[in-house]
Coordinates of N, CA and C in Angstrom, one line a residue:
V1 N 100.8 131.4 101.4 CA 101.1 130.0 101.3 C 102.1 129.8 100.2
V2 N 101.9 130.3 99.0 CA 102.8 130.1 97.8 C 104.2 130.7 98.4
S3 N 104.2 131.9 98.9 CA 105.6 132.4 99.2 C 106.3 131.6 100.2
L4 N 105.6 130.9 101.1 CA 106.4 130.2 102.0 C 106.8 128.8 101.4
L5 N 105.8 128.3 100.4 CA 106.3 127.1 99.7 C 107.5 127.3 98.8
E6 N 107.5 128.5 98.3 CA 108.8 128.8 97.4 C 110.1 129.0 98.1
R7 N 109.8 129.5 99.4 CA 111.0 129.7 100.3 C 111.7 128.3 100.7
I8 N 110.8 127.5 101.1 CA 111.2 126.2 101.7 C 111.5 125.2 100.6
G9 N 110.8 125.3 99.4 CA 111.0 124.4 98.3 C 109.8 123.5 98.3
V10 N 109.4 123.1 97.2 CA 108.2 122.2 97.0 C 108.5 121.3 95.7
E11 N 108.1 120.1 95.8 CA 108.3 119.2 94.7 C 107.0 118.7 94.3
E12 N 106.9 118.0 93.2 CA 105.8 117.2 92.8 C 105.5 116.2 93.9
G13 N 104.2 115.9 94.2 CA 103.8 115.0 95.2 C 103.6 115.6 96.6
F14 N 103.5 116.9 96.7 CA 103.3 117.6 97.9 C 101.9 117.5 98.4
F15 N 101.7 117.5 99.6 CA 100.3 117.5 100.2 C 99.9 118.8 100.7
I16 N 98.7 119.2 100.8 CA 98.1 120.3 101.3 C 97.2 119.8 102.4
T17 N 97.5 120.3 103.6 CA 96.7 119.8 104.8 C 95.9 121.0 105.4
G18 N 95.1 120.6 106.4 CA 94.3 121.5 107.1 C 93.1 121.9 106.3
G19 N 92.4 122.9 106.9 CA 91.1 123.4 106.2 C 91.4 123.9 104.8
I20 N 92.4 124.6 104.5 CA 92.8 125.2 103.2 C 92.6 124.0 102.1
A21 N 93.0 122.7 102.5 CA 92.8 121.7 101.4 C 91.5 121.3 101.1
K22 N 90.6 121.8 101.8 CA 89.1 121.6 101.5 C 88.5 122.6 100.7
N23 N 89.2 123.7 100.2 CA 88.9 124.6 99.4 C 89.5 124.4 97.9
P24 N 88.8 123.7 97.0 CA 89.2 123.4 95.9 C 89.7 124.6 95.0
G25 N 89.2 125.7 95.1 CA 89.6 126.9 94.4 C 91.0 127.3 94.9
V26 N 91.3 127.3 96.1 CA 92.6 127.7 96.7 C 93.6 126.6 96.2
V27 N 93.3 125.3 96.3 CA 94.2 124.3 96.0 C 94.6 124.5 94.4
K28 N 93.6 124.7 93.7 CA 93.9 124.8 92.1 C 94.8 126.1 91.9
R29 N 94.5 127.1 92.7 CA 95.3 128.4 92.4 C 96.8 128.1 92.9
I30 N 97.0 127.5 93.9 CA 98.3 127.1 94.5 C 99.0 126.2 93.3
E31 N 98.4 125.3 92.9 CA 98.9 124.4 91.9 C 99.3 125.0 90.6
R32 N 98.3 126.0 90.1 CA 98.7 126.7 89.0 C 99.8 127.7 89.1
I33 N 99.8 128.4 90.3 CA 101.0 129.3 90.4 C 102.3 128.5 90.5
L34 N 102.2 127.4 91.2 CA 103.6 126.7 91.5 C 103.9 125.8 90.2
G35 N 102.9 125.5 89.4 CA 103.2 124.8 88.2 C 103.3 123.2 88.4
I36 N 102.7 122.8 89.6 CA 102.9 121.4 90.0 C 101.5 121.0 90.7
K37 N 101.0 119.7 90.8 CA 100.0 119.3 91.3 C 100.1 118.7 92.6
A38 N 99.3 119.0 93.6 CA 99.4 118.5 94.8 C 98.7 117.0 94.9
V39 N 99.0 116.3 95.8 CA 98.6 114.8 95.9 C 97.2 114.9 96.5
D40 N 96.2 114.2 95.8 CA 94.8 114.1 96.3 C 94.8 112.8 97.1
T41 N 94.4 112.9 98.3 CA 94.4 111.9 99.3 C 93.1 111.6 99.7
K42 N 92.8 110.4 100.3 CA 91.5 110.1 100.8 C 91.5 110.4 102.3
I43 N 92.6 110.7 102.9 CA 92.7 111.1 104.3 C 92.1 112.4 104.4
D44 N 91.4 112.7 105.6 CA 90.8 114.0 105.8 C 91.9 115.0 106.1
S45 N 92.0 116.0 105.2 CA 93.1 117.0 105.4 C 93.1 117.7 106.7
Q46 N 92.1 117.7 107.4 CA 92.0 118.5 108.6 C 92.6 117.6 109.7
I47 N 92.6 116.4 109.7 CA 93.3 115.4 110.6 C 94.7 115.0 110.3
A48 N 95.2 115.4 109.2 CA 96.4 114.9 108.9 C 97.6 115.4 109.8
G49 N 97.6 116.7 110.1 CA 98.5 117.2 111.1 C 98.5 116.6 112.5
A50 N 97.1 116.4 113.0 CA 97.1 115.6 114.3 C 97.5 114.3 114.1
L51 N 97.2 113.5 113.1 CA 97.8 112.2 112.8 C 99.3 112.2 112.9
G52 N 99.9 113.2 112.2 CA 101.4 113.3 112.2 C 101.9 113.4 113.6
A53 N 101.3 114.4 114.3 CA 101.7 114.7 115.6 C 101.6 113.5 116.6
A54 N 100.5 112.7 116.4 CA 100.4 111.5 117.4 C 101.3 110.5 117.0
L55 N 101.8 110.3 115.8 CA 102.7 109.3 115.3 C 104.2 109.8 116.0
F56 N 104.4 111.1 115.7 CA 105.6 111.7 116.3 C 105.6 111.5 117.8
G57 N 104.7 111.8 118.5 CA 104.7 111.5 120.0 C 104.8 110.0 120.4
Y58 N 104.2 109.2 119.7 CA 104.2 107.9 119.9 C 105.7 107.2 119.7
T59 N 106.3 107.8 118.7 CA 107.7 107.4 118.4 C 108.7 108.0 119.4
L60 N 108.3 109.1 119.9 CA 109.2 109.7 121.0 C 109.2 108.9 122.3
M61 N 107.8 108.6 122.7 CA 107.5 107.8 123.9 C 108.2 106.5 123.8
Q62 N 108.3 105.8 122.6 CA 109.0 104.5 122.5 C 110.6 104.7 122.7
K63 N 111.1 105.7 122.1 CA 112.4 106.0 122.3 C 112.8 106.2 123.8
Q64 N 112.0 107.1 124.5 CA 112.2 107.3 125.9 C 112.0 106.1 126.8
A65 N 111.1 105.2 126.4 CA 111.0 104.0 127.2 C 112.1 103.0 127.1
K66 N 112.7 103.0 125.9 CA 113.8 102.1 125.5 C 115.1 102.7 126.3
A67 N 115.3 103.9 126.4 CA 116.3 104.7 127.1 C 116.3 104.5 128.7
A68 N 115.1 104.3 129.2 CA 114.9 104.3 130.6 C 115.3 102.8 131.3

């Protein structure tokens, strides 16, 4: 995970999503290695990706409906 984050770049205020975010040991280690803290959110980290995909799909449908 850290090598991917280092390749794409990461800034203060990043989120960790999915099941990995539910493991406090992994989160703390990623934060320690990167030297920055992840945002702690009340949103269930396991549904964050699904929520984003749903919002993306909804926006895409709206654009297609306007074009029709």
